[in-house]
PDB file of C-alpha atoms and ligand atoms in Angstrom:
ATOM      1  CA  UNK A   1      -5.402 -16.121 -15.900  1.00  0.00           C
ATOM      2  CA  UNK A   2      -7.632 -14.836 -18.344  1.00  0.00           C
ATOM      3  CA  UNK A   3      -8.566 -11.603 -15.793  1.00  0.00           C
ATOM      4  CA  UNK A   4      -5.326 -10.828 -15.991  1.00  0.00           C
ATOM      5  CA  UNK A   5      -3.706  -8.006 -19.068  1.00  0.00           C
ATOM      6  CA  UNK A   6       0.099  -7.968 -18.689  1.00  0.00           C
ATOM      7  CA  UNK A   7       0.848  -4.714 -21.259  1.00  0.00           C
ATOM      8  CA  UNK A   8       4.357  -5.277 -23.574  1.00  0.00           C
ATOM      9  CA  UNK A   9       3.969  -2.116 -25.473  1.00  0.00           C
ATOM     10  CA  UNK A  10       7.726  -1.198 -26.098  1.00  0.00           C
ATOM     11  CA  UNK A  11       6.705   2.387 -24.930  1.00  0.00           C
ATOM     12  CA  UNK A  12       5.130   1.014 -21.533  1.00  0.00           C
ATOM     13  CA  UNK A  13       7.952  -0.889 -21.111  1.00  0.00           C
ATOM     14  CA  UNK A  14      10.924   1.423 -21.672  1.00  0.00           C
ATOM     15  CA  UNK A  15       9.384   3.527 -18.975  1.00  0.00           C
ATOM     16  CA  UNK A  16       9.291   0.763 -16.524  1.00  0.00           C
ATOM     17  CA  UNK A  17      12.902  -0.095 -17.219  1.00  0.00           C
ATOM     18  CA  UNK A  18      13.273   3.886 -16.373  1.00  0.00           C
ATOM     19  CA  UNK A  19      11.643   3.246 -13.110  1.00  0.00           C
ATOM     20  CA  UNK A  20      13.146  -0.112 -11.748  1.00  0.00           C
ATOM     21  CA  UNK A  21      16.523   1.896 -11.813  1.00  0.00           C
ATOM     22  CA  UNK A  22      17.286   2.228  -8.205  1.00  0.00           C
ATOM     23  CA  UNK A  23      19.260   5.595  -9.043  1.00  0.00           C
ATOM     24  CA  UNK A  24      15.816   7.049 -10.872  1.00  0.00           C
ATOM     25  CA  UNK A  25      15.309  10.055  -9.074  1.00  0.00           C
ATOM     26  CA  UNK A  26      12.036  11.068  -7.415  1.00  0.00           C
ATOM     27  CA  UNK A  27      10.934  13.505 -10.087  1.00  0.00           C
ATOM     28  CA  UNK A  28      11.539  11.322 -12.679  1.00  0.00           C
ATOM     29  CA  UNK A  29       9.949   8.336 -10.948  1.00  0.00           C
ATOM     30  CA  UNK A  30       6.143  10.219 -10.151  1.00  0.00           C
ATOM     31  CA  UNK A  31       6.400  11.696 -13.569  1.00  0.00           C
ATOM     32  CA  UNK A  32       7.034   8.446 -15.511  1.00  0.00           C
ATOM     33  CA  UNK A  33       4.618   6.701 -13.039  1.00  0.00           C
ATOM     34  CA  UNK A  34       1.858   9.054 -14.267  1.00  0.00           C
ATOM     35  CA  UNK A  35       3.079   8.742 -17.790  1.00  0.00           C
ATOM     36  CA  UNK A  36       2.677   4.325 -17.231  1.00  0.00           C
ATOM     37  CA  UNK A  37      -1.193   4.904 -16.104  1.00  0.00           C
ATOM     38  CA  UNK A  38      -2.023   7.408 -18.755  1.00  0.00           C
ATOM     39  CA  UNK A  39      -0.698   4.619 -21.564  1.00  0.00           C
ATOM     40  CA  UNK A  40      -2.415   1.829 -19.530  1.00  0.00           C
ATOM     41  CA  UNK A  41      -5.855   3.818 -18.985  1.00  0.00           C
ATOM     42  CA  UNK A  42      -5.593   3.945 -22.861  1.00  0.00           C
ATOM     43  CA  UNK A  43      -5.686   0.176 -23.144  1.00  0.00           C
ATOM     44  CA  UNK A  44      -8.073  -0.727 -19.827  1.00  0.00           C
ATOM     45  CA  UNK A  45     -10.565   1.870 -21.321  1.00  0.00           C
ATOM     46  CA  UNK A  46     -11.112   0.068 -24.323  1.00  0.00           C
ATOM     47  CA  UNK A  47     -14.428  -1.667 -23.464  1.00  0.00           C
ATOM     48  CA  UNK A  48     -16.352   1.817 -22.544  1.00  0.00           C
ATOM     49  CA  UNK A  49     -19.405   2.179 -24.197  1.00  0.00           C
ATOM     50  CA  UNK A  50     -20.188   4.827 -27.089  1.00  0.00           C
ATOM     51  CA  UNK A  51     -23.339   5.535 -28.782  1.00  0.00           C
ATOM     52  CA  UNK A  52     -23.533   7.170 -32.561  1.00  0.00           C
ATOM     53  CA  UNK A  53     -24.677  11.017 -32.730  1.00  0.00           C
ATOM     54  CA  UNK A  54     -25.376  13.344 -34.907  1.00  0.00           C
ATOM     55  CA  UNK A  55     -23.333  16.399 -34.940  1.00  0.00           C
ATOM     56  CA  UNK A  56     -22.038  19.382 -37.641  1.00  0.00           C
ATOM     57  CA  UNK A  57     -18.933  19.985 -38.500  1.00  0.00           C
ATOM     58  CA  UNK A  58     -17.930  23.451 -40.267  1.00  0.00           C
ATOM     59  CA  UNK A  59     -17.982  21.553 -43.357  1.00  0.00           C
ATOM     60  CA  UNK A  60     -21.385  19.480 -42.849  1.00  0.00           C
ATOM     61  CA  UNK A  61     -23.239  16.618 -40.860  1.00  0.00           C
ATOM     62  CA  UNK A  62     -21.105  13.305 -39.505  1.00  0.00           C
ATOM     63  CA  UNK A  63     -22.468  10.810 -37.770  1.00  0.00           C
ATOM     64  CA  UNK A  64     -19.566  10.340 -34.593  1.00  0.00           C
ATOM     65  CA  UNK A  65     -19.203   7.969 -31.180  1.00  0.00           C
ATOM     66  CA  UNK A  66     -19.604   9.657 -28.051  1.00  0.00           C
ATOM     67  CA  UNK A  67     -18.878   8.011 -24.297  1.00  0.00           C
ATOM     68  CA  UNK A  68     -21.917   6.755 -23.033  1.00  0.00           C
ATOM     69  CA  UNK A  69     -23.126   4.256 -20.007  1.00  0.00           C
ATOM     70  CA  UNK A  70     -22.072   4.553 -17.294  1.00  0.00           C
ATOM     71  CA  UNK A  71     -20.073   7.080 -15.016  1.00  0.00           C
ATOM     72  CA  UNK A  72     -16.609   6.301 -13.714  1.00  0.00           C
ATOM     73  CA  UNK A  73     -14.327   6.360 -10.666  1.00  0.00           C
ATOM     74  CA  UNK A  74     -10.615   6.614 -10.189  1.00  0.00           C
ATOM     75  CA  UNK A  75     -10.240   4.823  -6.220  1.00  0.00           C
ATOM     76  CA  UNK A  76      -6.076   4.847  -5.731  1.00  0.00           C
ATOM     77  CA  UNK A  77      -5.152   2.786  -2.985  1.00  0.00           C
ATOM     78  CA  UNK A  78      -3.058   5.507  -0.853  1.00  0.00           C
ATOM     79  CA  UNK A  79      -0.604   6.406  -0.718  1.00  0.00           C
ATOM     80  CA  UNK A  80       1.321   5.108  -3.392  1.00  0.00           C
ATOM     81  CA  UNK A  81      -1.775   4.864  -5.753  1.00  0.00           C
ATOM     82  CA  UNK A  82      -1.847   8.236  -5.314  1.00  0.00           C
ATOM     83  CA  UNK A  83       0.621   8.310  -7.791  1.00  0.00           C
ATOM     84  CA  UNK A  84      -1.340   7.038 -10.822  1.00  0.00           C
ATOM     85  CA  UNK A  85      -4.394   9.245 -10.394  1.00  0.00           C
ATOM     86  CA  UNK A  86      -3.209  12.457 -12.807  1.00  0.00           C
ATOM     87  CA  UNK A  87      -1.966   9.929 -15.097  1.00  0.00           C
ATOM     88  CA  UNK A  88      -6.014   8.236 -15.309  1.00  0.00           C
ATOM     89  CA  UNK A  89      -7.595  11.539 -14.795  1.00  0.00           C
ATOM     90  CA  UNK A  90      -5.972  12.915 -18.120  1.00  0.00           C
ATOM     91  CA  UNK A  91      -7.745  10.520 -20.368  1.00  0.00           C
ATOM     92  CA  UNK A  92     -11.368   9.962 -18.076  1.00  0.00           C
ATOM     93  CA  UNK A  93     -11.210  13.461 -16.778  1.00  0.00           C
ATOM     94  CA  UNK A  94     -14.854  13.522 -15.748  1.00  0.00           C
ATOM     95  CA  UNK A  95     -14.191  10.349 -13.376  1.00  0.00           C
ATOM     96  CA  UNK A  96     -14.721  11.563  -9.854  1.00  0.00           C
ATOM     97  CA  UNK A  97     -12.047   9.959  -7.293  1.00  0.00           C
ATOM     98  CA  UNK A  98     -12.468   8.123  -4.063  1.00  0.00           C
ATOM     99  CA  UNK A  99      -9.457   7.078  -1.864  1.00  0.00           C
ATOM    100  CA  UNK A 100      -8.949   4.168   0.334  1.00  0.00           C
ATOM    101  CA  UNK A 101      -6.242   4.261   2.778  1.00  0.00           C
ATOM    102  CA  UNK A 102      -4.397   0.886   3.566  1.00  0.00           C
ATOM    103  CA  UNK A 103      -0.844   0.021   4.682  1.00  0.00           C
ATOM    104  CA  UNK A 104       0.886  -3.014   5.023  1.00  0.00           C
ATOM    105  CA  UNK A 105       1.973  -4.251   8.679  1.00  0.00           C
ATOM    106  CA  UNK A 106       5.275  -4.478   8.021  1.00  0.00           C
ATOM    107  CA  UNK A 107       5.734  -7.803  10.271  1.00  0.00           C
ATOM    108  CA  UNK A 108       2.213 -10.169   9.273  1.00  0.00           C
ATOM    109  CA  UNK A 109       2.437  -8.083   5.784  1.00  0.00           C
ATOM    110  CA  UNK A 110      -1.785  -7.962   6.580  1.00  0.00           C
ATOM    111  CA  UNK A 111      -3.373  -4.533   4.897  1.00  0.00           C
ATOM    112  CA  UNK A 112      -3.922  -2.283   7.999  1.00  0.00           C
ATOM    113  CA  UNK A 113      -7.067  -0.102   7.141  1.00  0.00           C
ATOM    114  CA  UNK A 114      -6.823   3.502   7.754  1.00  0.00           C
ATOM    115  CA  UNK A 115      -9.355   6.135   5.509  1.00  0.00           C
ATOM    116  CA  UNK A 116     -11.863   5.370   3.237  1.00  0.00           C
ATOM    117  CA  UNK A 117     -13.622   8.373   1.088  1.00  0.00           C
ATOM    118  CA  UNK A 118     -15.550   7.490  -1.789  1.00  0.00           C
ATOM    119  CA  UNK A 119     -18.001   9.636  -3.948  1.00  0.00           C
ATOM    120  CA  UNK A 120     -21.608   9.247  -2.536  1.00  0.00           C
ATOM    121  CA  UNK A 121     -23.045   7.395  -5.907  1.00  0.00           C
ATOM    122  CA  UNK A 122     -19.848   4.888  -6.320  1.00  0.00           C
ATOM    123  CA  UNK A 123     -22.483   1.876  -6.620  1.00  0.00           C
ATOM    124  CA  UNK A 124     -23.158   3.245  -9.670  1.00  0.00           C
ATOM    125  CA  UNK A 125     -19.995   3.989 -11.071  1.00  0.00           C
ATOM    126  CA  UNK A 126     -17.484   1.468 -12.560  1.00  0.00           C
ATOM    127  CA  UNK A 127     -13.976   1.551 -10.966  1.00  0.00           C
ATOM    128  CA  UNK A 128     -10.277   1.737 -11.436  1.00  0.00           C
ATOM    129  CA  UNK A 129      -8.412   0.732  -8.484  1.00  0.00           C
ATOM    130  CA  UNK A 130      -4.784   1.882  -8.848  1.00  0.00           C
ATOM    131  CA  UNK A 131      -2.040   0.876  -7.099  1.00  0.00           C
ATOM    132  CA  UNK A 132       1.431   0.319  -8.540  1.00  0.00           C
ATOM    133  CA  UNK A 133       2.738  -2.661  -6.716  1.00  0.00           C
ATOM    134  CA  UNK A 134       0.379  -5.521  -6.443  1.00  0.00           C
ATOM    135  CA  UNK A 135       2.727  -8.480  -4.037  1.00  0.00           C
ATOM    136  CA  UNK A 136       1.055 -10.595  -1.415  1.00  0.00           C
ATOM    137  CA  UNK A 137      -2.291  -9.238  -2.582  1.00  0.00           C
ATOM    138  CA  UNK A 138      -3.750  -8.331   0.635  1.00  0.00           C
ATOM    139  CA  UNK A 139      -4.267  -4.669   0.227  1.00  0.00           C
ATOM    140  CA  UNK A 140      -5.930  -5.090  -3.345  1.00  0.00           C
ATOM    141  CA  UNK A 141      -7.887  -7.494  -2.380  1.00  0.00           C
ATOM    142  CA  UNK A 142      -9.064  -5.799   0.873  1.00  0.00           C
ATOM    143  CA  UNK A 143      -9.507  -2.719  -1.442  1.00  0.00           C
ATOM    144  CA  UNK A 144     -11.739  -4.544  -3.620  1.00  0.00           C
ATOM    145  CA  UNK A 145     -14.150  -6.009  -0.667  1.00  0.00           C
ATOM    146  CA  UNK A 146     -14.645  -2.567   0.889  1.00  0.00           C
ATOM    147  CA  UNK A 147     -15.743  -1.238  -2.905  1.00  0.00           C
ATOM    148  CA  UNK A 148     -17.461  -3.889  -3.059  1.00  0.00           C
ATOM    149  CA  UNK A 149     -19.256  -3.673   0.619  1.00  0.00           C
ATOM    150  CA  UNK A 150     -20.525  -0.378  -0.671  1.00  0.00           C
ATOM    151  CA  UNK A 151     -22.097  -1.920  -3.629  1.00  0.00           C
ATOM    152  CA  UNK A 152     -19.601  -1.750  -6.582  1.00  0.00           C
ATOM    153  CA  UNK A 153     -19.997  -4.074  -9.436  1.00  0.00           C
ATOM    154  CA  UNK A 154     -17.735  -3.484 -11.970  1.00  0.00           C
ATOM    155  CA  UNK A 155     -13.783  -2.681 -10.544  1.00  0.00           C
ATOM    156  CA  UNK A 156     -10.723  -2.981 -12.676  1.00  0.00           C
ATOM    157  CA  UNK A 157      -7.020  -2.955 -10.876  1.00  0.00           C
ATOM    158  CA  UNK A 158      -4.637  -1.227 -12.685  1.00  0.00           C
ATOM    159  CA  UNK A 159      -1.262  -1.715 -11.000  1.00  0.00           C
ATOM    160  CA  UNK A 160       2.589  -1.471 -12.341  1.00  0.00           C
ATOM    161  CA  UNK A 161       3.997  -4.184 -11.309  1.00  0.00           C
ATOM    162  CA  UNK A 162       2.804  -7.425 -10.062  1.00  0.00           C
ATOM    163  CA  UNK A 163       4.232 -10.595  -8.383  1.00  0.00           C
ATOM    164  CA  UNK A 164       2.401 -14.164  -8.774  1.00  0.00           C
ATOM    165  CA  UNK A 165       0.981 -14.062  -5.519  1.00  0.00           C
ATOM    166  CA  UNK A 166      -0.200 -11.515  -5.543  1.00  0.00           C
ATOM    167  CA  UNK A 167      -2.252 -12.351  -8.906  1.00  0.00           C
ATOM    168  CA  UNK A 168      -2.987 -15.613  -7.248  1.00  0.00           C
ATOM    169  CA  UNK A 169      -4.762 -13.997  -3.831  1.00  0.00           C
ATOM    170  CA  UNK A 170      -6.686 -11.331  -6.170  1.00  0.00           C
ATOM    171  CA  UNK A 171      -8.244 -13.481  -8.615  1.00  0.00           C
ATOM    172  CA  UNK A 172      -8.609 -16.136  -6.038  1.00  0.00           C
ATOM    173  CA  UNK A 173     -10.831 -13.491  -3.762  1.00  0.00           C
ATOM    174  CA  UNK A 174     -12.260 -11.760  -6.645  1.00  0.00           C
ATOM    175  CA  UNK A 175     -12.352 -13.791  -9.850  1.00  0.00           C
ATOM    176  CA  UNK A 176     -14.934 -10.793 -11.490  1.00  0.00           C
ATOM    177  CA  UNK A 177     -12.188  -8.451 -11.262  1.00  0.00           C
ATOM    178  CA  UNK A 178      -9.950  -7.923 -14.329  1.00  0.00           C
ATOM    179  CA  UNK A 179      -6.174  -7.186 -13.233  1.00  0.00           C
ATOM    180  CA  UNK A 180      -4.332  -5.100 -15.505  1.00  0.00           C
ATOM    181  CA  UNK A 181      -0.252  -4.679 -14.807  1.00  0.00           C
ATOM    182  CA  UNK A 182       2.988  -3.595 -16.982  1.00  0.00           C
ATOM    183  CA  UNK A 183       4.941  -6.263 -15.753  1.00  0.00           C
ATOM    184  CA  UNK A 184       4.144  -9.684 -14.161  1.00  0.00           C
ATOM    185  CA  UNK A 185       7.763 -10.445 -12.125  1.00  0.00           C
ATOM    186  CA  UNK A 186       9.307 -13.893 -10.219  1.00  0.00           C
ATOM    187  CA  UNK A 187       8.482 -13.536  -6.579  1.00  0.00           C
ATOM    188  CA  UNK A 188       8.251 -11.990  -3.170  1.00  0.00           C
ATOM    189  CA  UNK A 189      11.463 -12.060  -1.124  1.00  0.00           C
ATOM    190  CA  UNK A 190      11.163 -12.459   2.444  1.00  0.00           C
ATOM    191  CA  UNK A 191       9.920  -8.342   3.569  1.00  0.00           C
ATOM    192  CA  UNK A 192       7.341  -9.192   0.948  1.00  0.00           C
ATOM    193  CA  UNK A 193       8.749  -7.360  -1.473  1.00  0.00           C
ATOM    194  CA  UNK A 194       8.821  -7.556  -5.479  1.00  0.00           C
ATOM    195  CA  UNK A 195      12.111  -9.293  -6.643  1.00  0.00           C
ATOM    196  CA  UNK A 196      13.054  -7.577  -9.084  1.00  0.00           C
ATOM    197  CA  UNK A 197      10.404  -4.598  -8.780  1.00  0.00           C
ATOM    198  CA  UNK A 198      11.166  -1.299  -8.078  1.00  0.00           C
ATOM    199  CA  UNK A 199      11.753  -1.045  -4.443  1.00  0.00           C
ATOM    200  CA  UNK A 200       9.162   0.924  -1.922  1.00  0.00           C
ATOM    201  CA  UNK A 201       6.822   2.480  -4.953  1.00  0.00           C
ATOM    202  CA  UNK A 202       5.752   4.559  -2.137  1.00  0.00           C
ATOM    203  CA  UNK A 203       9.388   5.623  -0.895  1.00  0.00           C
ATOM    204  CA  UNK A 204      10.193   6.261  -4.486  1.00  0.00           C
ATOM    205  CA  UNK A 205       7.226   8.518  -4.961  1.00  0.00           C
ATOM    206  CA  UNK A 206       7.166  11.182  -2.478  1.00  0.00           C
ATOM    207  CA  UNK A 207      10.891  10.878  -1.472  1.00  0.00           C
ATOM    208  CA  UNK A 208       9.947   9.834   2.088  1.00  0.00           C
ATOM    209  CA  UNK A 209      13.620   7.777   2.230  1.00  0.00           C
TER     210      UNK A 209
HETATM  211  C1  PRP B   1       2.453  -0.855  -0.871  1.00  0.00           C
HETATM  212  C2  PRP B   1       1.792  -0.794  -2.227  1.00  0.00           C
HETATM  213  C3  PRP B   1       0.531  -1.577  -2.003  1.00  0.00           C
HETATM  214  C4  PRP B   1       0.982  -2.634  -1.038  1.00  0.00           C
HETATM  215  C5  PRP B   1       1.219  -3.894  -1.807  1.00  0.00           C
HETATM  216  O1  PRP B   1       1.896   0.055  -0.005  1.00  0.00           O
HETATM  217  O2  PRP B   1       1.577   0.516  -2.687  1.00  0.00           O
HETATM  218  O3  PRP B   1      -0.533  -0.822  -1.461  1.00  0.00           O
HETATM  219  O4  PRP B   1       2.221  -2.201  -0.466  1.00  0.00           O
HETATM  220  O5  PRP B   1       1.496  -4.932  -0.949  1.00  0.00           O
HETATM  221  P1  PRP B   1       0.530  -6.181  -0.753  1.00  0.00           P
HETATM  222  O6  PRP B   1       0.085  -6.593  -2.130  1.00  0.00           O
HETATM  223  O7  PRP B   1       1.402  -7.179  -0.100  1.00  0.00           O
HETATM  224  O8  PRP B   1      -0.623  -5.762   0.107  1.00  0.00           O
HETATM  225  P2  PRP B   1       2.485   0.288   1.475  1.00  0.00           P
HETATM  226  O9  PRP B   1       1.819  -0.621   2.448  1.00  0.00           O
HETATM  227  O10 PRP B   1       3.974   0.219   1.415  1.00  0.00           O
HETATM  228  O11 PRP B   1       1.972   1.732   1.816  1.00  0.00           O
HETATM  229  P3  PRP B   1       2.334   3.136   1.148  1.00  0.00           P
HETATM  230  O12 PRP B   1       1.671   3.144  -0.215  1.00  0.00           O
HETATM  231  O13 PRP B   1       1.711   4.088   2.085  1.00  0.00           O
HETATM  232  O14 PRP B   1       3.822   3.259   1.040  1.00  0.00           O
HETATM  233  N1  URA B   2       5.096  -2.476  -1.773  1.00  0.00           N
HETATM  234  C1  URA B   2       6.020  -1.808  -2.498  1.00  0.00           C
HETATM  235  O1  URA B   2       6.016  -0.567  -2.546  1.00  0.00           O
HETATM  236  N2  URA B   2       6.963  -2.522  -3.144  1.00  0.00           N
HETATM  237  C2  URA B   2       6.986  -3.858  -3.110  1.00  0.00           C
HETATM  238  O2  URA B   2       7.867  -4.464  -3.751  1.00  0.00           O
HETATM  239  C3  URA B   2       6.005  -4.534  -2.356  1.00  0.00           C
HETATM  240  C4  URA B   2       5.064  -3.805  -1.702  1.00  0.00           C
END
């Protein structure tokens, strides 16, 4: 399990407490959801590359580290990913943002494919995909094989909350891929749903129930 970051920092974690309440409202929910990937884009960024340069400040010359290497993409997996992308985008603003479009048959629980937009140079990007709820796996993991397909080579998942299986199937399928979550919880019940997660991240998003 060394691919996979579970992040305890107590201000990571009091949000998520804020967001398992089932009588967190929607506006609360997609703002604190935003406010989790912004603290955990903090952390997954770490290992960017910088380079030294010389600049001037109004007082005289400093040697400071700049960004460097290469470019980045933001690829939610929709439509609750969608959900995590302002939150990214306010620390790697310059990432551009592709979308894949996957739901979950709610009988087999299989990833149903549905859209798939990507900027036209994501081979050479690395990429965050961001989902919050990571269970069976199947959608991350499909996810990751179409990025991959189109020649990706470095992907990160960045997702909220995370059962075991669906850790297992992910770093099973893709053992390259680092998995970075808030909370790593007991088990599916029988919908396929986190037990105790947060309900239908989805749902709970855009206020479709
Ligand atoms: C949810 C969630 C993940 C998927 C996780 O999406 O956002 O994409 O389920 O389940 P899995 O790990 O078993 O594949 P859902 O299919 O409910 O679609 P939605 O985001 O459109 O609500
Ligand atoms: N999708 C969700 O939105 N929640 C779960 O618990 C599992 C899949």
């Amino acid at each position: 399990m060394s691919n996979v970051h579970i992040f305890d920092h107590p201000l990571i974690q009091h949000k998520l407490a804020i967001i398992r309440r089932k009588e967190t409202g929607v506006k609360e929910f997609r703002e604190i959801v935003g406010e989790i990937a912004m603290l955990m884009c903090y952390d997954a960024t770490r290992d960017l590359n910088t380079v030294e340069v010389e600049i001037e400040t109004p007082v005289g010359k400093a040697t400071v580290r700049e960004l460097s290497g290469k470019k980045l993409a933001v690829v939610p997996i929709l439509r609750a990913g969608l959900g995590m992308v302002d939150g990214m985008l306010a620390l790697i603003p310059s990432a551009k943002v592709g979308h894949v479009g996957l739901y979950r048959d709610p009988e087999t629980l299989e990833p149903v494919d549905y859209y798939c937009k990507l900027p036209p140079d994501i081979e050479e990007r690395d990429v965050f995909i961001v989902d919050p709820m990571l269970a069976t796996g199947g959608s991350a993991s499909a996810a990751i094989g179409f990025l991959k397909q189109r020649g990706v080579k470095n992907l990160k998942l960045m997702c909220i909350i995370a059962a075991p299986e669906g850790v297992k199937r992910v770093t099973e399928d893709h053992p390259d891929v680092e998995v970075f979550c808030a909370a790593l919880d007991k088990q599916l019940n029988d919908h396929g749903y986190i037990v105790p997660g947060l309900g239908d991240a989805g749902d709970r998003i855009f206020g479709t129930k």
